[in-house]
PDB file of C-alpha atoms in Angstrom:
ATOM      1  CA  GLY A   1     -12.732  -6.880  -3.855  1.00 66.00           C
ATOM      2  CA  ALA A   2     -10.945  -8.995  -1.172  1.00 85.00           C
ATOM      3  CA  VAL A   3     -11.122  -7.704   2.328  1.00 92.00           C
ATOM      4  CA  VAL A   4      -8.042  -7.441   4.710  1.00 95.00           C
ATOM      5  CA  SER A   5      -8.653  -6.687   8.294  1.00 96.00           C
ATOM      6  CA  GLN A   6      -6.006  -5.315  10.834  1.00 97.00           C
ATOM      7  CA  HIS A   7      -6.243  -5.122  14.660  1.00 97.00           C
ATOM      8  CA  PRO A   8      -5.941  -2.840  16.492  1.00 97.00           C
ATOM      9  CA  SER A   9      -6.466   0.286  14.623  1.00 97.00           C
ATOM     10  CA  ARG A  10      -4.721   2.346  17.147  1.00 97.00           C
ATOM     11  CA  VAL A  11      -2.405   1.720  20.094  1.00 97.00           C
ATOM     12  CA  ILE A  12      -0.739   3.795  22.468  1.00 97.00           C
ATOM     13  CA  CYS A  13       1.933   2.131  24.710  1.00 96.00           C
ATOM     14  CA  LYS A  14       4.759   2.860  27.087  1.00 97.00           C
ATOM     15  CA  SER A  15       8.353   2.719  25.910  1.00 97.00           C
ATOM     16  CA  GLY A  16       9.728  -0.865  26.553  1.00 97.00           C
ATOM     17  CA  THR A  17       6.543  -2.634  25.892  1.00 97.00           C
ATOM     18  CA  SER A  18       5.722  -4.913  23.238  1.00 97.00           C
ATOM     19  CA  VAL A  19       2.799  -4.558  20.715  1.00 97.00           C
ATOM     20  CA  LYS A  20       1.259  -7.311  18.522  1.00 98.00           C
ATOM     21  CA  ILE A  21      -0.753  -6.368  15.450  1.00 98.00           C
ATOM     22  CA  GLU A  22      -2.897  -8.872  13.743  1.00 97.00           C
ATOM     23  CA  CYS A  23      -3.563  -9.054   9.880  1.00 96.00           C
ATOM     24  CA  ARG A  24      -6.259 -11.247   8.508  1.00 95.00           C
ATOM     25  CA  SER A  25      -7.557 -11.933   4.896  1.00 93.00           C
ATOM     26  CA  LEU A  26     -11.237 -12.263   5.542  1.00 93.00           C
ATOM     27  CA  ASP A  27     -12.513 -13.856   2.189  1.00 88.00           C
ATOM     28  CA  PHE A  28      -9.476 -15.432   0.749  1.00 87.00           C
ATOM     29  CA  GLN A  29      -6.448 -17.415   1.347  1.00 87.00           C
ATOM     30  CA  ALA A  30      -3.115 -15.475   1.158  1.00 86.00           C
ATOM     31  CA  THR A  31      -0.094 -17.473   0.780  1.00 79.00           C
ATOM     32  CA  THR A  32       1.992 -14.250   1.067  1.00 89.00           C
ATOM     33  CA  MET A  33       1.356 -11.064   3.190  1.00 93.00           C
ATOM     34  CA  PHE A  34       3.501  -8.087   3.452  1.00 95.00           C
ATOM     35  CA  TRP A  35       4.110  -5.441   6.149  1.00 97.00           C
ATOM     36  CA  TYR A  36       4.648  -1.727   5.363  1.00 97.00           C
ATOM     37  CA  ARG A  37       5.467   1.283   7.309  1.00 97.00           C
ATOM     38  CA  GLN A  38       4.529   4.800   6.645  1.00 97.00           C
ATOM     39  CA  PHE A  39       5.670   7.898   8.124  1.00 94.00           C
ATOM     40  CA  PRO A  40       3.696  11.092   7.944  1.00 92.00           C
ATOM     41  CA  LYS A  41       3.404  12.559   4.293  1.00 91.00           C
ATOM     42  CA  GLN A  42       5.588   9.809   3.084  1.00 94.00           C
ATOM     43  CA  SER A  43       4.984   6.737   0.974  1.00 95.00           C
ATOM     44  CA  LEU A  44       4.736   3.142   2.001  1.00 95.00           C
ATOM     45  CA  MET A  45       8.003   1.392   2.805  1.00 95.00           C
ATOM     46  CA  LEU A  46       8.170  -2.382   2.676  1.00 95.00           C
ATOM     47  CA  MET A  47       9.330  -3.886   5.884  1.00 96.00           C
ATOM     48  CA  ALA A  48       8.981  -7.693   5.326  1.00 95.00           C
ATOM     49  CA  THR A  49       7.549 -10.398   3.063  1.00 93.00           C
ATOM     50  CA  SER A  50       5.680 -13.069   5.170  1.00 90.00           C
ATOM     51  CA  ASN A  51       5.070 -16.549   3.638  1.00 87.00           C
ATOM     52  CA  GLU A  52       2.760 -19.089   5.363  1.00 83.00           C
ATOM     53  CA  GLY A  53       4.635 -21.626   7.326  1.00 81.00           C
ATOM     54  CA  SER A  54       8.168 -20.150   6.649  1.00 84.00           C
ATOM     55  CA  LYS A  55      10.429 -17.469   8.181  1.00 88.00           C
ATOM     56  CA  ALA A  56       9.621 -13.855   7.015  1.00 92.00           C
ATOM     57  CA  THR A  57      12.158 -12.076   4.743  1.00 94.00           C
ATOM     58  CA  TYR A  58      13.212  -8.535   5.913  1.00 96.00           C
ATOM     59  CA  GLU A  59      14.117  -5.591   3.919  1.00 95.00           C
ATOM     60  CA  GLN A  60      17.570  -4.114   4.372  1.00 94.00           C
ATOM     61  CA  GLY A  61      17.699  -2.031   7.462  1.00 94.00           C
ATOM     62  CA  VAL A  62      14.620  -3.650   9.218  1.00 96.00           C
ATOM     63  CA  GLU A  63      15.527  -5.419  12.491  1.00 94.00           C
ATOM     64  CA  LYS A  64      14.210  -8.771  12.534  1.00 93.00           C
ATOM     65  CA  ASP A  65      14.488  -9.285  16.315  1.00 95.00           C
ATOM     66  CA  LYS A  66      12.614  -5.824  16.862  1.00 96.00           C
ATOM     67  CA  PHE A  67       9.876  -6.555  14.211  1.00 97.00           C
ATOM     68  CA  LEU A  68       8.851 -10.185  14.820  1.00 95.00           C
ATOM     69  CA  ILE A  69       6.565 -11.619  12.023  1.00 94.00           C
ATOM     70  CA  ASN A  70       4.646 -14.901  12.195  1.00 90.00           C
ATOM     71  CA  HIS A  71       2.531 -16.110   9.433  1.00 88.00           C
ATOM     72  CA  ALA A  72       0.697 -18.920  11.145  1.00 83.00           C
ATOM     73  CA  SER A  73      -1.988 -19.757   8.590  1.00 88.00           C
ATOM     74  CA  LEU A  74      -3.205 -18.869   5.126  1.00 88.00           C
ATOM     75  CA  THR A  75      -5.413 -16.022   6.601  1.00 91.00           C
ATOM     76  CA  LEU A  76      -3.368 -14.716   9.563  1.00 93.00           C
ATOM     77  CA  SER A  77      -0.073 -12.852   9.948  1.00 94.00           C
ATOM     78  CA  THR A  78       1.139 -11.001  13.248  1.00 95.00           C
ATOM     79  CA  LEU A  79       3.728  -8.282  13.572  1.00 97.00           C
ATOM     80  CA  THR A  80       5.201  -7.819  16.926  1.00 97.00           C
ATOM     81  CA  VAL A  81       6.991  -4.682  17.820  1.00 97.00           C
ATOM     82  CA  THR A  82       9.223  -5.734  20.739  1.00 97.00           C
ATOM     83  CA  SER A  83      10.615  -3.284  23.234  1.00 96.00           C
ATOM     84  CA  ALA A  84       8.972  -0.503  21.430  1.00 97.00           C
ATOM     85  CA  HIS A  85      10.542   3.008  21.689  1.00 96.00           C
ATOM     86  CA  PRO A  86       9.279   6.516  20.498  1.00 96.00           C
ATOM     87  CA  GLU A  87      11.191   6.193  17.108  1.00 95.00           C
ATOM     88  CA  ASP A  88       8.941   3.073  16.377  1.00 96.00           C
ATOM     89  CA  SER A  89       5.920   5.284  16.389  1.00 97.00           C
ATOM     90  CA  SER A  90       4.494   5.015  12.996  1.00 97.00           C
ATOM     91  CA  PHE A  91       1.538   3.764  10.748  1.00 97.00           C
ATOM     92  CA  TYR A  92       1.867   0.063   9.992  1.00 98.00           C
ATOM     93  CA  ILE A  93      -0.127  -1.445   7.128  1.00 98.00           C
ATOM     94  CA  CYS A  94      -0.396  -5.052   6.154  1.00 97.00           C
ATOM     95  CA  SER A  95      -1.216  -6.383   2.789  1.00 95.00           C
ATOM     96  CA  ALA A  96      -2.339  -9.797   1.505  1.00 93.00           C
ATOM     97  CA  ARG A  97      -1.962 -10.956  -2.140  1.00 89.00           C
ATOM     98  CA  THR A  98      -4.570 -12.943  -4.243  1.00 82.00           C
ATOM     99  CA  VAL A  99      -2.888 -15.272  -6.854  1.00 76.00           C
ATOM    100  CA  ARG A 100      -4.956 -16.907  -9.594  1.00 73.00           C
ATOM    101  CA  GLY A 101      -2.611 -17.678 -12.566  1.00 70.00           C
ATOM    102  CA  SER A 102      -1.094 -14.575 -13.682  1.00 69.00           C
ATOM    103  CA  TYR A 103      -3.529 -12.314 -11.740  1.00 75.00           C
ATOM    104  CA  ASN A 104      -1.704 -11.207  -8.436  1.00 83.00           C
ATOM    105  CA  GLU A 105      -3.495  -8.362  -6.862  1.00 87.00           C
ATOM    106  CA  GLN A 106      -2.610  -6.970  -3.482  1.00 91.00           C
ATOM    107  CA  PHE A 107      -5.106  -5.718  -0.972  1.00 93.00           C
ATOM    108  CA  PHE A 108      -4.511  -3.684   2.004  1.00 95.00           C
ATOM    109  CA  GLY A 109      -5.465  -3.567   5.502  1.00 96.00           C
ATOM    110  CA  PRO A 110      -6.946  -0.366   7.195  1.00 96.00           C
ATOM    111  CA  GLY A 111      -3.445   0.234   9.138  1.00 97.00           C
ATOM    112  CA  THR A 112      -2.522   0.544  12.681  1.00 98.00           C
ATOM    113  CA  ARG A 113      -1.239   3.679  14.208  1.00 97.00           C
ATOM    114  CA  LEU A 114       1.275   3.078  16.858  1.00 97.00           C
ATOM    115  CA  THR A 115       2.246   5.702  19.306  1.00 97.00           C
ATOM    116  CA  VAL A 116       5.097   4.903  21.787  1.00 97.00           C
ATOM    117  CA  LEU A 117       5.434   7.294  24.670  1.00 96.00           C
TER     118      LEU A 117
ATOM    119  CA  GLY B   1      15.426  -2.272  -8.111  1.00 88.00           C
ATOM    120  CA  ILE B   2      12.638  -0.903  -9.829  1.00 92.00           C
ATOM    121  CA  GLN B   3      11.933   2.871  -9.596  1.00 95.00           C
ATOM    122  CA  VAL B   4       8.640   4.483  -9.668  1.00 97.00           C
ATOM    123  CA  GLU B   5       7.998   8.240 -10.228  1.00 98.00           C
ATOM    124  CA  GLN B   6       4.687   9.820  -9.897  1.00 98.00           C
ATOM    125  CA  SER B   7       3.612  13.351 -11.002  1.00 98.00           C
ATOM    126  CA  PRO B   8       2.751  15.885 -10.166  1.00 98.00           C
ATOM    127  CA  PRO B   9       3.559  15.657  -6.236  1.00 98.00           C
ATOM    128  CA  ASP B  10       0.706  18.001  -5.528  1.00 97.00           C
ATOM    129  CA  LEU B  11      -2.347  18.820  -7.195  1.00 97.00           C
ATOM    130  CA  ILE B  12      -5.144  21.404  -6.311  1.00 97.00           C
ATOM    131  CA  LEU B  13      -8.539  21.305  -8.275  1.00 96.00           C
ATOM    132  CA  GLN B  14     -11.738  23.022  -8.149  1.00 97.00           C
ATOM    133  CA  GLU B  15     -14.647  20.830  -7.762  1.00 97.00           C
ATOM    134  CA  GLY B  16     -15.835  19.631 -11.291  1.00 97.00           C
ATOM    135  CA  ALA B  17     -12.509  19.778 -12.845  1.00 98.00           C
ATOM    136  CA  ASN B  18     -10.632  16.931 -14.661  1.00 97.00           C
ATOM    137  CA  SER B  19      -7.162  15.786 -13.990  1.00 97.00           C
ATOM    138  CA  THR B  20      -4.442  13.335 -15.086  1.00 98.00           C
ATOM    139  CA  LEU B  21      -2.006  11.657 -12.786  1.00 98.00           C
ATOM    140  CA  ARG B  22       1.244  10.037 -14.121  1.00 98.00           C
ATOM    141  CA  CYS B  23       3.228   7.036 -13.072  1.00 98.00           C
ATOM    142  CA  ASN B  24       6.645   6.320 -14.735  1.00 98.00           C
ATOM    143  CA  PHE B  25       8.458   3.010 -14.101  1.00 97.00           C
ATOM    144  CA  SER B  26      12.088   2.130 -14.843  1.00 96.00           C
ATOM    145  CA  ASP B  27      11.596  -1.594 -15.968  1.00 93.00           C
ATOM    146  CA  SER B  28       8.942  -3.852 -17.268  1.00 92.00           C
ATOM    147  CA  VAL B  29       6.246  -4.865 -14.869  1.00 92.00           C
ATOM    148  CA  ASN B  30       3.880  -7.736 -14.390  1.00 88.00           C
ATOM    149  CA  ASN B  31       1.589  -5.885 -12.245  1.00 92.00           C
ATOM    150  CA  LEU B  32       0.581  -2.205 -11.632  1.00 96.00           C
ATOM    151  CA  GLN B  33      -1.944  -0.855  -9.314  1.00 96.00           C
ATOM    152  CA  TRP B  34      -3.387   2.426  -8.357  1.00 98.00           C
ATOM    153  CA  PHE B  35      -4.658   3.134  -4.943  1.00 97.00           C
ATOM    154  CA  HIS B  36      -6.449   6.173  -3.229  1.00 98.00           C
ATOM    155  CA  GLN B  37      -5.372   6.604   0.506  1.00 97.00           C
ATOM    156  CA  ASN B  38      -8.188   8.337   2.254  1.00 92.00           C
ATOM    157  CA  PRO B  39      -7.565  10.768   5.230  1.00 89.00           C
ATOM    158  CA  TRP B  40      -7.849   7.839   7.628  1.00 90.00           C
ATOM    159  CA  GLY B  41      -5.007   5.988   5.965  1.00 94.00           C
ATOM    160  CA  GLN B  42      -6.943   3.359   4.258  1.00 94.00           C
ATOM    161  CA  LEU B  43      -5.582   2.241   0.828  1.00 95.00           C
ATOM    162  CA  ILE B  44      -8.436   1.676  -1.555  1.00 95.00           C
ATOM    163  CA  ASN B  45      -7.757  -0.420  -4.568  1.00 94.00           C
ATOM    164  CA  LEU B  46      -8.672   1.492  -7.591  1.00 97.00           C
ATOM    165  CA  PHE B  47      -7.265  -0.457 -10.586  1.00 96.00           C
ATOM    166  CA  TYR B  48      -5.172  -3.575 -11.284  1.00 94.00           C
ATOM    167  CA  ILE B  49      -3.704  -2.694 -14.771  1.00 96.00           C
ATOM    168  CA  PRO B  50      -0.459  -4.021 -15.825  1.00 93.00           C
ATOM    169  CA  SER B  51      -1.430  -3.064 -19.369  1.00 94.00           C
ATOM    170  CA  GLY B  52      -4.621  -1.647 -21.218  1.00 96.00           C
ATOM    171  CA  THR B  53      -7.379   0.563 -20.271  1.00 98.00           C
ATOM    172  CA  LYS B  54      -9.979   0.284 -17.684  1.00 97.00           C
ATOM    173  CA  GLN B  55     -12.766   2.495 -16.431  1.00 98.00           C
ATOM    174  CA  ASN B  56     -14.759   2.814 -13.282  1.00 96.00           C
ATOM    175  CA  GLY B  57     -17.297   5.587 -13.006  1.00 97.00           C
ATOM    176  CA  ARG B  58     -15.537   8.788 -13.074  1.00 98.00           C
ATOM    177  CA  LEU B  59     -12.042   7.190 -13.055  1.00 98.00           C
ATOM    178  CA  SER B  60     -10.102   5.507 -15.610  1.00 98.00           C
ATOM    179  CA  ALA B  61      -6.513   4.367 -16.173  1.00 98.00           C
ATOM    180  CA  THR B  62      -4.210   3.486 -19.031  1.00 98.00           C
ATOM    181  CA  THR B  63      -1.074   1.652 -18.893  1.00 98.00           C
ATOM    182  CA  VAL B  64       1.345   1.539 -21.900  1.00 97.00           C
ATOM    183  CA  ALA B  65       3.768  -1.207 -20.662  1.00 94.00           C
ATOM    184  CA  THR B  66       6.064  -1.004 -23.632  1.00 95.00           C
ATOM    185  CA  GLU B  67       6.549   2.757 -22.806  1.00 97.00           C
ATOM    186  CA  ARG B  68       6.744   2.084 -19.167  1.00 97.00           C
ATOM    187  CA  TYR B  69       4.028   4.659 -17.886  1.00 98.00           C
ATOM    188  CA  SER B  70       0.493   4.684 -16.563  1.00 98.00           C
ATOM    189  CA  LEU B  71      -1.990   7.306 -16.366  1.00 98.00           C
ATOM    190  CA  LEU B  72      -5.065   7.779 -13.992  1.00 98.00           C
ATOM    191  CA  TYR B  73      -7.820  10.055 -15.185  1.00 98.00           C
ATOM    192  CA  ILE B  74     -10.155  11.712 -12.663  1.00 98.00           C
ATOM    193  CA  SER B  75     -13.173  13.363 -14.365  1.00 97.00           C
ATOM    194  CA  SER B  76     -15.590  15.755 -12.769  1.00 98.00           C
ATOM    195  CA  SER B  77     -13.606  15.826  -9.399  1.00 97.00           C
ATOM    196  CA  GLN B  78     -15.409  15.946  -6.079  1.00 97.00           C
ATOM    197  CA  THR B  79     -14.159  16.914  -2.789  1.00 96.00           C
ATOM    198  CA  THR B  80     -14.215  13.364  -1.665  1.00 95.00           C
ATOM    199  CA  ASP B  81     -11.647  12.561  -4.243  1.00 96.00           C
ATOM    200  CA  SER B  82      -9.206  14.333  -2.027  1.00 96.00           C
ATOM    201  CA  GLY B  83      -6.430  12.391  -0.675  1.00 96.00           C
ATOM    202  CA  VAL B  84      -3.206  10.746  -1.949  1.00 97.00           C
ATOM    203  CA  TYR B  85      -2.855   8.558  -5.163  1.00 98.00           C
ATOM    204  CA  PHE B  86      -0.269   6.007  -5.249  1.00 98.00           C
ATOM    205  CA  CYS B  87       0.982   3.999  -8.225  1.00 98.00           C
ATOM    206  CA  ALA B  88       2.638   0.657  -7.338  1.00 97.00           C
ATOM    207  CA  VAL B  89       4.260  -1.946  -9.334  1.00 96.00           C
ATOM    208  CA  VAL B  90       5.754  -5.491  -9.325  1.00 92.00           C
ATOM    209  CA  ASP B  91       8.734  -6.203 -11.530  1.00 88.00           C
ATOM    210  CA  SER B  92       8.797 -10.055 -11.499  1.00 81.00           C
ATOM    211  CA  GLY B  93       7.505 -13.072  -9.798  1.00 74.00           C
ATOM    212  CA  ASN B  94       6.009 -12.926  -6.423  1.00 74.00           C
ATOM    213  CA  THR B  95       7.938  -9.838  -5.253  1.00 85.00           C
ATOM    214  CA  PRO B  96       5.967  -7.099  -3.318  1.00 89.00           C
ATOM    215  CA  LEU B  97       4.553  -4.005  -4.783  1.00 92.00           C
ATOM    216  CA  VAL B  98       6.869  -1.025  -4.931  1.00 94.00           C
ATOM    217  CA  PHE B  99       5.225   2.320  -4.447  1.00 96.00           C
ATOM    218  CA  GLY B 100       5.797   5.663  -5.885  1.00 97.00           C
ATOM    219  CA  LYS B 101       5.792   8.797  -3.623  1.00 97.00           C
ATOM    220  CA  GLY B 102       2.169   9.596  -4.493  1.00 97.00           C
ATOM    221  CA  THR B 103       0.303  12.537  -5.848  1.00 98.00           C
ATOM    222  CA  ARG B 104      -1.460  14.587  -3.053  1.00 97.00           C
ATOM    223  CA  LEU B 105      -4.895  15.844  -4.509  1.00 97.00           C
ATOM    224  CA  SER B 106      -6.997  18.503  -2.800  1.00 96.00           C
ATOM    225  CA  VAL B 107     -10.376  19.207  -4.396  1.00 97.00           C
ATOM    226  CA  ILE B 108     -11.840  22.329  -3.142  1.00 96.00           C
ATOM    227  CA  ALA B 109     -15.623  23.337  -3.448  1.00 94.00           C
TER     228      ALA B 109
END
């Protein structure tokens, strides 16, 4: 299957700092990447859809100025949590989609656990 | 938007037992995937199965698209099967996967 990497896997930061998370599709090109957030013992919640070369589409309730997404190339998307606060602590997971005709499977990175002190 | 319901929410099995996990969805889909989330949080793709039946080792899945449900079968369960199993669907076009709440499986020796 296709491989998606995510870096860093874990980050601890002070309140008020910004944190950048990188997501890469290693062996395929992804015109569309997605960012999800997961709280303990809950399901994945979509935050935004990122298309290469265009602005991200954010889900309702997700602050676009707090969660900056850049999809700079067909293999790289970044999520920057700006001025992080303790309530932003969560598990962030990126996903990339392979599209071949009607086949459109999504693959997921290993996630980034963010703790804001 | 499309709704995805998984059952049961929790399941405890003795090692070696078989189980069936169910995923119901509220509208027609053009993509359905099953995942296993391991204790470290990694989502592992199990099946891409918008319709039909597939098998991979001790796991198999069936999706009956016309009746809007999918089943994941786990046979001869092992402790390493423990974790959360998610069903996720796409209803149309290039929209992202929508996840169910998952089934938390614990396999005890």
